[in-house]
Tab-separated table of C-alpha atoms in Angstrom:
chain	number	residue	atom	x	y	z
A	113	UNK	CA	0.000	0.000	0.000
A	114	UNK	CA	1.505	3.535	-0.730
A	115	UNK	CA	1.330	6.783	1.463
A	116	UNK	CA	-1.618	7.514	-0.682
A	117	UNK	CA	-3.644	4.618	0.077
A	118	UNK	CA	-2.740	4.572	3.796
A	119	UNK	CA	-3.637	8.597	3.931
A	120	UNK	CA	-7.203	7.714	2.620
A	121	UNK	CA	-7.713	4.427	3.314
A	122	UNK	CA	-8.399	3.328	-0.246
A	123	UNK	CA	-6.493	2.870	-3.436
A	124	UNK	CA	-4.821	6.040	-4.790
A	125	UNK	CA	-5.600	8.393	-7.759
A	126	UNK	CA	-3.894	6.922	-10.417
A	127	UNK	CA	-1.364	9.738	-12.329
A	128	UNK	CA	1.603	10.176	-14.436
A	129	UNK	CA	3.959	12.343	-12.460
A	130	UNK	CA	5.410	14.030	-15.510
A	131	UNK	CA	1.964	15.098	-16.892
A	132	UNK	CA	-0.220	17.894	-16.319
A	133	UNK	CA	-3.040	16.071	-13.264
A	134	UNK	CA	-6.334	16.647	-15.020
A	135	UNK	CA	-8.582	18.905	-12.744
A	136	UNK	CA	-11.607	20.258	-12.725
A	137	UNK	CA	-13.064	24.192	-12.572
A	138	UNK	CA	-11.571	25.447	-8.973
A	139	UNK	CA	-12.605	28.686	-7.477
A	140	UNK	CA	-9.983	29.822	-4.578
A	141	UNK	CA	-10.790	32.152	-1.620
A	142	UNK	CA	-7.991	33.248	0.586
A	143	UNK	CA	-9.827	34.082	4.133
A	144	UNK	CA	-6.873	34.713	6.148
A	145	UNK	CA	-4.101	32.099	6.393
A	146	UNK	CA	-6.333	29.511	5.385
A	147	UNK	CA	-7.482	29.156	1.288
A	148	UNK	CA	-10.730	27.562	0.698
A	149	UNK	CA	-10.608	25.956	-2.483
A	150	UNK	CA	-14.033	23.768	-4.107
A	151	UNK	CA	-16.155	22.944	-7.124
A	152	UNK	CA	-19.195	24.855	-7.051
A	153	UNK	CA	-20.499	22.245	-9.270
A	154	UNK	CA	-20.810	19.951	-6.916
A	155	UNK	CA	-20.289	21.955	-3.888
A	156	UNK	CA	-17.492	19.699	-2.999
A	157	UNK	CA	-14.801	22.236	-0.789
A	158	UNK	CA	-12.010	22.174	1.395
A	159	UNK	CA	-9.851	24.066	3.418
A	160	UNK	CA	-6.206	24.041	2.527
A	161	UNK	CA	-3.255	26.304	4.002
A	162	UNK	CA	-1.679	28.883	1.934
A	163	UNK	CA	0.747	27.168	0.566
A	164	UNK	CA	-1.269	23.706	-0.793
A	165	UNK	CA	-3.343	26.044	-2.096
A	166	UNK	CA	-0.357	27.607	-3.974
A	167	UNK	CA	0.731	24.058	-5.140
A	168	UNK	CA	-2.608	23.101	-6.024
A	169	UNK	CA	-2.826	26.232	-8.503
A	170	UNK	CA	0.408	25.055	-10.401
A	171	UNK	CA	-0.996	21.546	-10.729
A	172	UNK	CA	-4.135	23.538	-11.852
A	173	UNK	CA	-1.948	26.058	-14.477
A	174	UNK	CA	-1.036	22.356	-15.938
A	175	UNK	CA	2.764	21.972	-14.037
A	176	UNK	CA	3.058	18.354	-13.979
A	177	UNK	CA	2.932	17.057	-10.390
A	178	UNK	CA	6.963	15.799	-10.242
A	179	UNK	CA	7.719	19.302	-11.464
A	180	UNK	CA	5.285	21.067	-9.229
A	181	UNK	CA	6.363	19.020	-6.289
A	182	UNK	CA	10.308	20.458	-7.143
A	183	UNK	CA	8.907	23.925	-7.242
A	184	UNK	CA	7.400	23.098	-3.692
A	185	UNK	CA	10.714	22.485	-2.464
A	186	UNK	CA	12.773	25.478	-3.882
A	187	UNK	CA	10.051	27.678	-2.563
A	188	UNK	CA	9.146	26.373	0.832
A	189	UNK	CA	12.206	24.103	1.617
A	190	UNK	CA	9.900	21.457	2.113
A	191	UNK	CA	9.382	18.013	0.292
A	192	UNK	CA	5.269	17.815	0.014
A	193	UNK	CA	3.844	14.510	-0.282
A	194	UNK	CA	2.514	14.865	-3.854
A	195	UNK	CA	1.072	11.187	-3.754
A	196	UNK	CA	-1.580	12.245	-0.830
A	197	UNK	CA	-2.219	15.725	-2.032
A	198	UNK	CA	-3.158	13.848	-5.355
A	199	UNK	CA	-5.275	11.338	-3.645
A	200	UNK	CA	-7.176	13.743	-1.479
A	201	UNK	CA	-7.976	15.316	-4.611
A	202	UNK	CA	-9.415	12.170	-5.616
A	203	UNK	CA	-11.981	12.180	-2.949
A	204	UNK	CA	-12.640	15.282	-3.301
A	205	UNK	CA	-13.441	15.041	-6.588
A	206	UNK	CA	-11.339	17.460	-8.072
A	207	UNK	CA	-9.702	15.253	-10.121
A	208	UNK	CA	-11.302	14.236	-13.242
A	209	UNK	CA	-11.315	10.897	-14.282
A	210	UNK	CA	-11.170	8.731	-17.906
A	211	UNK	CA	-13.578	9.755	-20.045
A	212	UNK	CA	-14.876	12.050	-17.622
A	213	UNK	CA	-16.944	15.069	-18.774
A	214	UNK	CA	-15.782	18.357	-18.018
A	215	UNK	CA	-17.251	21.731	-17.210
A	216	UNK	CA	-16.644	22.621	-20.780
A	217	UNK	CA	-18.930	19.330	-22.538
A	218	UNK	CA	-15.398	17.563	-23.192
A	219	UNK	CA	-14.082	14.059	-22.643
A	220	UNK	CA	-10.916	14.032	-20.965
A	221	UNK	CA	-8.767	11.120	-19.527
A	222	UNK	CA	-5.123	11.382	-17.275
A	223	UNK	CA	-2.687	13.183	-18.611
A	224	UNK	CA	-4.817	15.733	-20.824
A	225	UNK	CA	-2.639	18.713	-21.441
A	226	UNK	CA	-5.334	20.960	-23.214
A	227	UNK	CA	-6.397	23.750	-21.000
A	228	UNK	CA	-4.906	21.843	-17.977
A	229	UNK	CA	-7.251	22.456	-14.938
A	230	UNK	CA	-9.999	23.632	-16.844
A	231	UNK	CA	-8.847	26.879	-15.357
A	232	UNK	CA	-8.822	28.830	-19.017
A	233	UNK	CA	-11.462	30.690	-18.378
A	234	UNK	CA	-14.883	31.832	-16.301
A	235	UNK	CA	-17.267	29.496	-14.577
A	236	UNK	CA	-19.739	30.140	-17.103
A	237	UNK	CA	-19.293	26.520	-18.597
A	238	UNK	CA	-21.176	25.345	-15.683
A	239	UNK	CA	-24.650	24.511	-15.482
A	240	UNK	CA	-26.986	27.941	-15.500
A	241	UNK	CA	-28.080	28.447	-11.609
A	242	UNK	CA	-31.735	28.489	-11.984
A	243	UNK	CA	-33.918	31.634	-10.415
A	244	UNK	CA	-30.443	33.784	-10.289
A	245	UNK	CA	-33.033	36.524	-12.076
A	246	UNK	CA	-35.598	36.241	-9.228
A	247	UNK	CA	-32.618	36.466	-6.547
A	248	UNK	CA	-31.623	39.261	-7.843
A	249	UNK	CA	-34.360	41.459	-7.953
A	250	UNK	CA	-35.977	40.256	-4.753
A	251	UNK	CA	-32.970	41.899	-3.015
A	252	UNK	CA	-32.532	44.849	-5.232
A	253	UNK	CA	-32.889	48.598	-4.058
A	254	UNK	CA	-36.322	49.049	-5.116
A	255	UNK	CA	-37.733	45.646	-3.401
A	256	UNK	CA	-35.023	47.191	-0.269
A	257	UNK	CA	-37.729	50.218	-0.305
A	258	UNK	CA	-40.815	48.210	-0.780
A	259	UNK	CA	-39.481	45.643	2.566
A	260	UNK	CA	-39.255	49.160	4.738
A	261	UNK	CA	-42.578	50.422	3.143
A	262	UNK	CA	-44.305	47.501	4.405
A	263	UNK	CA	-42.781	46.827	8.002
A	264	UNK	CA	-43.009	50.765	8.315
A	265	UNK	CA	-46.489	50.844	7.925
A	266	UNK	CA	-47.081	48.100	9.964
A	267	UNK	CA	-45.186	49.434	13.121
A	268	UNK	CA	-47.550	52.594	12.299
A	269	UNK	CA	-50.977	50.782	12.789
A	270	UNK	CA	-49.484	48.735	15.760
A	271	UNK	CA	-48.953	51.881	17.288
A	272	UNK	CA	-52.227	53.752	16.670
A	273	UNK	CA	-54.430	50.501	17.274
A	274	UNK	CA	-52.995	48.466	20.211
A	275	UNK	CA	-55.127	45.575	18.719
A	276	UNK	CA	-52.355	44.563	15.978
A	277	UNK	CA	-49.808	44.480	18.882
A	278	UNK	CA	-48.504	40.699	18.938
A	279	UNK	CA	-50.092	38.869	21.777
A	280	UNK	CA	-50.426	34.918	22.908
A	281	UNK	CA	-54.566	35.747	22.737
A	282	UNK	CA	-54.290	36.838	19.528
A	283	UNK	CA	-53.640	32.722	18.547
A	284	UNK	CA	-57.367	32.174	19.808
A	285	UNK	CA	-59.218	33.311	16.648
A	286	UNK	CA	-61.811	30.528	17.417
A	287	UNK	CA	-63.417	28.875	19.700
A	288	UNK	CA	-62.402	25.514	18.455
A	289	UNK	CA	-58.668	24.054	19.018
A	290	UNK	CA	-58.215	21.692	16.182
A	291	UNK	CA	-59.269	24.764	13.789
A	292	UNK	CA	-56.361	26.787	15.290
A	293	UNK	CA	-53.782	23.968	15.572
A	294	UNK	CA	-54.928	22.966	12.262
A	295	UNK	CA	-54.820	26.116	10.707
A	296	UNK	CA	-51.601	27.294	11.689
A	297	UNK	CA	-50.139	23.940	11.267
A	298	UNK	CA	-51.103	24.213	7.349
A	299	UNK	CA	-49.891	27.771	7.051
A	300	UNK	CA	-46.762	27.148	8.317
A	301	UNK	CA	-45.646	25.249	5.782
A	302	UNK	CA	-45.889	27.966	3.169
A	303	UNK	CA	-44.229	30.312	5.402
A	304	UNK	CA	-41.251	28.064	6.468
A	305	UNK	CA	-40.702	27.533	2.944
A	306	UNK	CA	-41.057	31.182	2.019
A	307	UNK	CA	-38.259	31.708	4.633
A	308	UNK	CA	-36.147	28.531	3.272
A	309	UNK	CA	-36.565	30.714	-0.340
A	310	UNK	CA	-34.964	33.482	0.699
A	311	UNK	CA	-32.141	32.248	2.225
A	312	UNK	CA	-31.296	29.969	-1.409
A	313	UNK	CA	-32.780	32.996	-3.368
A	314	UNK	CA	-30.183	35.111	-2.043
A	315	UNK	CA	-27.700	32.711	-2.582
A	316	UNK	CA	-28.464	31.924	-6.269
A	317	UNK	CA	-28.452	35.738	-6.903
A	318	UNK	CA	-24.751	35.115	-6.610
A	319	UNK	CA	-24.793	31.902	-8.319
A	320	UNK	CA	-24.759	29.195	-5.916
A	321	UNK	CA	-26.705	25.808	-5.994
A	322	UNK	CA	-28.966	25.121	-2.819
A	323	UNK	CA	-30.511	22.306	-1.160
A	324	UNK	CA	-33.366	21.684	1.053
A	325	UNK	CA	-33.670	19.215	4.061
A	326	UNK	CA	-35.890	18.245	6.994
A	327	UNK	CA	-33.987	18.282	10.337
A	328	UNK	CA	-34.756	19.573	14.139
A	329	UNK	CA	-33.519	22.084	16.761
A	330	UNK	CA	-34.133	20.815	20.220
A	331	UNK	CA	-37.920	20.520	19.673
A	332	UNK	CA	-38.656	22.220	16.995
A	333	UNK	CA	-39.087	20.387	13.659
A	334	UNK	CA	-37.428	22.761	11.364
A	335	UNK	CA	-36.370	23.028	6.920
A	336	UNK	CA	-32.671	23.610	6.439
A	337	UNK	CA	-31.439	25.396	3.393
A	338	UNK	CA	-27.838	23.939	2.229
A	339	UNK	CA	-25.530	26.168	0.674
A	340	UNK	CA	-22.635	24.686	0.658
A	341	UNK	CA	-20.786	27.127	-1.795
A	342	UNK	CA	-21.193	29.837	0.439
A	343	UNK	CA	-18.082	28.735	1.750
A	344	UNK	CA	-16.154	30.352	-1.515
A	345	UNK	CA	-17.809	33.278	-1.508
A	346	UNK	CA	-15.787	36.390	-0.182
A	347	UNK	CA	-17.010	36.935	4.016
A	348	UNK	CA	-18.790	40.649	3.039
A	349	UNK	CA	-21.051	38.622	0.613
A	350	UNK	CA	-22.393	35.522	3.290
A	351	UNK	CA	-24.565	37.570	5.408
A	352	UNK	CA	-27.456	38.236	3.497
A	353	UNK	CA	-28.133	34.475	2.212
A	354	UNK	CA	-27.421	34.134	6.163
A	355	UNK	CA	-30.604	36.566	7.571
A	356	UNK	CA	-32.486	35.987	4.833
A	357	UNK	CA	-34.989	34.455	6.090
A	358	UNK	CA	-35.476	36.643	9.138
A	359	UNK	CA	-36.152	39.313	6.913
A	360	UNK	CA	-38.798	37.295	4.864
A	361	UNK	CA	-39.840	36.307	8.278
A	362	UNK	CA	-40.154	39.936	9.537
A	363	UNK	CA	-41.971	41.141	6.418
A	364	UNK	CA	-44.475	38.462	6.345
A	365	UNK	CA	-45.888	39.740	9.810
A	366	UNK	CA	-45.879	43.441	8.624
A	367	UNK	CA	-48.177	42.215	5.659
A	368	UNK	CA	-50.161	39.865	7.933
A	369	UNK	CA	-50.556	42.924	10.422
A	370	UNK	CA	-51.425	45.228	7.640
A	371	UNK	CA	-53.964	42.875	6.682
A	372	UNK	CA	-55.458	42.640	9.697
A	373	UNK	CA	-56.047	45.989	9.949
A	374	UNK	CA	-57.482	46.802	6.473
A	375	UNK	CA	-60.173	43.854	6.865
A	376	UNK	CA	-61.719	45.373	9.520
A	377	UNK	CA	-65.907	45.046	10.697
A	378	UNK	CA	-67.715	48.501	9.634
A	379	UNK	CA	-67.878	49.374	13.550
A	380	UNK	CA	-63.686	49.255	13.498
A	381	UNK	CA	-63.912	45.533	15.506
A	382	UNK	CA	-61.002	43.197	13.964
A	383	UNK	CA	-62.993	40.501	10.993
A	384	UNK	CA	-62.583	36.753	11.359
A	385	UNK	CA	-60.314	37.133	8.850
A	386	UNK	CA	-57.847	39.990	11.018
A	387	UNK	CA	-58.022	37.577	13.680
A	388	UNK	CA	-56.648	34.723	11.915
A	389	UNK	CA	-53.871	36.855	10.328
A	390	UNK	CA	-52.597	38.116	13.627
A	391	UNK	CA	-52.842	34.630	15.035
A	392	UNK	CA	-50.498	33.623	11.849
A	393	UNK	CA	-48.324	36.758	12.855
A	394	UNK	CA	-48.128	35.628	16.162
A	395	UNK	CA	-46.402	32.521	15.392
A	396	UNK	CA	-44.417	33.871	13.085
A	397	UNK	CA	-43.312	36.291	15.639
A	398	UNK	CA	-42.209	32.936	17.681
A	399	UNK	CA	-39.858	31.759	14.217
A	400	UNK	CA	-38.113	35.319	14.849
A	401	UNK	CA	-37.696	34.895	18.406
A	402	UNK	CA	-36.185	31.183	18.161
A	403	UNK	CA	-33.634	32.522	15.830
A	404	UNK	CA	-32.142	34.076	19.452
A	405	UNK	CA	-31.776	31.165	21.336
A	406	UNK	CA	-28.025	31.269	20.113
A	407	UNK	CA	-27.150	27.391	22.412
A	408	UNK	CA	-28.499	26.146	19.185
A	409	UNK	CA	-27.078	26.799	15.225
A	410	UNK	CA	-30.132	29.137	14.008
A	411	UNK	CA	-29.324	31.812	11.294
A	412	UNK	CA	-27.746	34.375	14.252
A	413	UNK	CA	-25.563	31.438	15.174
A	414	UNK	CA	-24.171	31.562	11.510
A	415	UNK	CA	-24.315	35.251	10.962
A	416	UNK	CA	-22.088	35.852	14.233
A	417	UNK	CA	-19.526	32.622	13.137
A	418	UNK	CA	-18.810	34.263	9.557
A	419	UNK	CA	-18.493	37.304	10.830
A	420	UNK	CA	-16.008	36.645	13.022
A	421	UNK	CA	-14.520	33.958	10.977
A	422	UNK	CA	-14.799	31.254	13.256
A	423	UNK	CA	-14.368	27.424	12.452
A	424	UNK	CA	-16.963	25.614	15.628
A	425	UNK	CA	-17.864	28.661	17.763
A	426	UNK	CA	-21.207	26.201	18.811
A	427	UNK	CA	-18.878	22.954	20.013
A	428	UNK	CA	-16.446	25.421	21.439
A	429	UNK	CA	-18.541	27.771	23.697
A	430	UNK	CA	-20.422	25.362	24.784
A	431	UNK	CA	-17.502	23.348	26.366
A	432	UNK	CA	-15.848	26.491	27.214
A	433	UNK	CA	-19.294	27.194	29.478
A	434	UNK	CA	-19.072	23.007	30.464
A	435	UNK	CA	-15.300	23.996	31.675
A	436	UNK	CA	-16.505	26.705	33.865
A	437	UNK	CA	-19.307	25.313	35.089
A	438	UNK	CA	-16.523	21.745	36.410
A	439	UNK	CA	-14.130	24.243	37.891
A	440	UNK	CA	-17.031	25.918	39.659
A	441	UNK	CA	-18.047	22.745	41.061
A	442	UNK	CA	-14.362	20.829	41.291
A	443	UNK	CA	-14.755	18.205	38.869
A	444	UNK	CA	-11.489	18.505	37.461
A	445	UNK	CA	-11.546	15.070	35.987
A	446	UNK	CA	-14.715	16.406	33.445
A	447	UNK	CA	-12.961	19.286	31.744
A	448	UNK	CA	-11.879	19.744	28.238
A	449	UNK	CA	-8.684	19.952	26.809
A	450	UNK	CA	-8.482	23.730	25.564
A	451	UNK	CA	-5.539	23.365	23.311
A	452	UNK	CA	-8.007	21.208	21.184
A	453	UNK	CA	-9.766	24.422	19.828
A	454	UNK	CA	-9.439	26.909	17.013
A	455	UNK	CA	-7.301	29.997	18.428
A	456	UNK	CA	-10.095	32.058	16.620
A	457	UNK	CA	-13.003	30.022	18.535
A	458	UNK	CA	-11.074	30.195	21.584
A	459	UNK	CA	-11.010	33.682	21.469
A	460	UNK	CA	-14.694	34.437	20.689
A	461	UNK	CA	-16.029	32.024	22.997
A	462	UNK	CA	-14.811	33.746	26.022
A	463	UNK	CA	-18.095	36.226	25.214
A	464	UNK	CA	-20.455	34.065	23.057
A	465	UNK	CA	-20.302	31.559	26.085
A	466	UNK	CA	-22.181	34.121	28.142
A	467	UNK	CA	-24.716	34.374	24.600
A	468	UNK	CA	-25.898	30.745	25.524
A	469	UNK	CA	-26.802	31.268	28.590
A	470	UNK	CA	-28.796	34.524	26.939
A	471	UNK	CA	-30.333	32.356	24.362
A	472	UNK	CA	-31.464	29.756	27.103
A	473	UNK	CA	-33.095	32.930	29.046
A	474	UNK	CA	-34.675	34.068	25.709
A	475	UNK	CA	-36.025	30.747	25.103
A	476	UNK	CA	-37.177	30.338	29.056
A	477	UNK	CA	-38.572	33.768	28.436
A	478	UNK	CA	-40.738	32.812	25.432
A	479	UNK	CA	-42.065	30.016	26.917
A	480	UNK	CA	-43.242	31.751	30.389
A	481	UNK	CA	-45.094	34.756	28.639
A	482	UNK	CA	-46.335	33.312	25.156
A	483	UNK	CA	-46.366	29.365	24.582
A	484	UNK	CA	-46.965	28.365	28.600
A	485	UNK	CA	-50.055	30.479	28.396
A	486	UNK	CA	-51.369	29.121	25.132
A	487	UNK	CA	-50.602	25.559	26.911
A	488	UNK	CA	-52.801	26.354	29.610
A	489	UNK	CA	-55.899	28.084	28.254
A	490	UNK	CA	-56.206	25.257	25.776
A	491	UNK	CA	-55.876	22.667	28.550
A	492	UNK	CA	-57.875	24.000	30.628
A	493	UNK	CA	-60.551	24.652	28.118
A	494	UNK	CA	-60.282	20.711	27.310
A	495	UNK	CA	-59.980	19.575	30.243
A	496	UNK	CA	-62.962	21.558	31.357
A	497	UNK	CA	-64.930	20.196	28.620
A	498	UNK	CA	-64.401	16.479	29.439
A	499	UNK	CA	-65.150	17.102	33.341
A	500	UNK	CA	-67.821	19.926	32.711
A	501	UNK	CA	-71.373	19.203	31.569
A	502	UNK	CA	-71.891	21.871	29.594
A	503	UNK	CA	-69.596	20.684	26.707
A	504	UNK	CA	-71.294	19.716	22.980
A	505	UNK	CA	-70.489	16.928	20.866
A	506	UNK	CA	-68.755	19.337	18.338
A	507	UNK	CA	-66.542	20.531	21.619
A	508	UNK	CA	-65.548	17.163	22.700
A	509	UNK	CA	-64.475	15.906	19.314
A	510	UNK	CA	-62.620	18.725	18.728
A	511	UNK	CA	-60.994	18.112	22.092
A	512	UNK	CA	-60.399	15.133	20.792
A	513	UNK	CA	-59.195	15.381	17.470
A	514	UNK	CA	-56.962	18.207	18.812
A	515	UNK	CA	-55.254	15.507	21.096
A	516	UNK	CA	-54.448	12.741	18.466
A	517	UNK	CA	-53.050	15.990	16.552
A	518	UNK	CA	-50.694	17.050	19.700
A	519	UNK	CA	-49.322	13.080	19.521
A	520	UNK	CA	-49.013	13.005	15.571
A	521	UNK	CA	-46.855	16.007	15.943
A	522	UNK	CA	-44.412	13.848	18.920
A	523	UNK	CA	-44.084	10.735	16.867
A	524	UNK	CA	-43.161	13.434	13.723
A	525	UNK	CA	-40.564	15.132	15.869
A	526	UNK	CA	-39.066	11.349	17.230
A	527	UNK	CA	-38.923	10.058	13.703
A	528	UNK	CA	-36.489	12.998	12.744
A	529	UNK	CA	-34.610	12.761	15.818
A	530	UNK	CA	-34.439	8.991	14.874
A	531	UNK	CA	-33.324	9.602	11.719
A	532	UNK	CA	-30.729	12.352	12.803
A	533	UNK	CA	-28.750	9.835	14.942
A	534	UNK	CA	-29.220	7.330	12.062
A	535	UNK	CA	-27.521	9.291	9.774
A	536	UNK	CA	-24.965	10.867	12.581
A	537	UNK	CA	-23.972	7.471	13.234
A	538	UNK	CA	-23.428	6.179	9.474
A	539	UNK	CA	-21.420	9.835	9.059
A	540	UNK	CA	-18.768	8.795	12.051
A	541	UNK	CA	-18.188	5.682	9.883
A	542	UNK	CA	-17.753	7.312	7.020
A	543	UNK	CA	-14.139	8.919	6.139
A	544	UNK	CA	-14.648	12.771	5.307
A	545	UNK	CA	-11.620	15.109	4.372
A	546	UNK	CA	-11.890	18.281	5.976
């Protein structure tokens, strides 16, 4: 077995040393001392130091790899190990194999010394991005103006009618629970997916691919938008794809509040309809509020990470907090080694630590003034039904249809988190090249 195979536990990339290595279209972004370097095709990336990266562009330019490797030397005075770079480009897929098609519609095997690297010229062989268009002008100045039209006005009539103003009553548009649950339940999914939009929307504006997933945060069963090439794009350009889809979040309520207030009874009393779009705002208002509870990976998690250019900030705050809670209490034997961590996260999580424990308070907070009191006035109201005498038959099967609903939604949220450690424990016996 050669260094090659050993490095990546499989057989190695087969190459001609004196021949320009065949590779695909590579975009490079230099973030520091570290070069990120990927396919957007395929959104296949990795993180390589400054000088790999510098290696990996002569072996892109067409320098055959004995030649580059020499160049490595004279430069760094350092032999590199040109059989495991080659074979981690392999698995990442840089490489392109026999009869492989490139980015350009052409057939190329090892050892093709036409336009070595595909590198001769813009990504604009790819594959189009579909709805770049749409991206682009739904976060253009004149949709900018229309976003602080709308949330403007809004703030206005919450302000002149203390009606619009989000409260937990608001959710009780009817009398009935499994109309409410129901109702909301549906109109969710529109709105999740509205929010999921914006966040690949405003990615694709700048060209990158997206994906979307099903996954869960604590116990919340939540859609994940991948976008994977993010990671190539300069730091200045991540944070809108990032709060994205707060801001669809935030204008969605404006127009539901808005709405509310134009569909009003003749004597100024809110319409069935006014109360039903506050109820929707209401929970929408929740989405926004989640996004603080920063002791989980919601968009502020993200926005705050890039920003700062951090490579775990979650793992390593929250053992940074775990350490300080053991010393606190003597358990020397439970801390974590410190050296282990990214100087960067090491650095940030001296503050962000003290953020979880303001996202847990947000998230208590939340619960004590809006969802515990929801809880309670539909329990009691059911409750009070079955034990009352004064209940109808339309009451008590609501009551009941609303409580094979609340246990549909826990078997829902176990399957994911089933799945989740499915797939978490096929991952750890996978290998991955980071």
């Amino acid at each position: 077995m050669t260094d090659a195979e050993a490095a990546t536990g499989g057989p190695a990339t087969r190459y001609d040393p004196d021949r320009p290595l065949p590779l695909h279209h590579l975009v490079y972004l230099e973030d520091g001392e570290e070069v990120t370097v990927g396919r957007p095709d395929t959104d296949s990336y990795a993180i390589f130091p400054a000088d790999g990266a510098e290696l990996l562009r002569r072996l892109q330019e067409g320098v055959p790899p004995r030649a580059a490797a020499a160049w490595y030397a004279e430069r760094y005075h350092e032999d590199p190990d040109i059989d495991d770079l080659v074979a981690a480009l392999g698995e990442l897929g840089f490489v392109r194999e026999a009869g492989e098609v490139d980015e350009a519609g052409e057939a190329r095997g090892p050892g093709a010394a036409d336009d070595p690297g595909g590198s001769g010229g813009p990504y604009a062989a790819d594959r189009p991005v579909r709805w770049r268009r749409l991206g682009a002008a739904l976060f253009s100045v004149p949709a900018w103006i229309c976003y602080a039209a709308v949330v403007g006005w809004a703030l206005v009539a919450m302000a002149r009618r203390p009606d619009l103003v989000p409260s937990y009553r608001n959710v009780f548009f009817t009398d009935y629970y499994t109309v409410i649950q129901a109702a909301l339940f549906v109109v969710a999914i529109p709105q999740l997916l509205l929010h999921e939009s914006f966040h690949a929307l405003a990615g694709r504006r700048l060209g990158l691919r997206s994906s979307l997933r099903i996954s869960r945060r604590f116990y919340f069963v939540v859609l994940e938008t991948s976008l994977d090439g993010l990671v190539a794009v300069p730091r200045r350009k991540r944070y809108l794809p990032i709060v994205a889809g707060m801001l669809a979040d935030v204008v969605v309520m404006a127009v539901l509040t808005i709405a509310a207030d134009l569909t009003r009874q003749p004597g100024g009393a809110l319409s069935f309809a006014g109360r039903f779009c506050l109820a929707f705002a209401f929970a929408v208002l929740l989405r926004i509020l989640w996004q603080f509870s920063l002791y989980l990976r919601t968009d502020l998690y993200v926005l705050v990470s890039t920003a700062l250019g951090c490579v775990d900030l979650h793992t390593t705050a929250r053992q940074m907090l775990a350490n300080r809670v053991n010393r606190l209490l003597g358990r020397r034997d439970r801390l974590v080694e410190e050296s282990d961590w990214h100087p960067t996260d090491r650095r940030v999580a001296r503050w962000y630590s003290w953020l979880i424990v303001g996202g847990y308070t947000v998230s208590l907070t939340t619960f004590l003034v809006a969802v515990a009191p929801i809880v309670y006035q539909m329990f009691t109201g059911i409750l009070g039904r079955f034990t009352g005498h004064g209940a109808s038959w339309p009451e008590l099967l609501d009551s009941l249809v609303f409580c094979g609903f609340i246990l549909a939604q826990l078997v829902v949220l176990a399957w994911v988190a089933a799945r989740e450690r499915y797939r978490d424990r096929r991952q750890r016996l996978e290998h991955v090249i980071t």
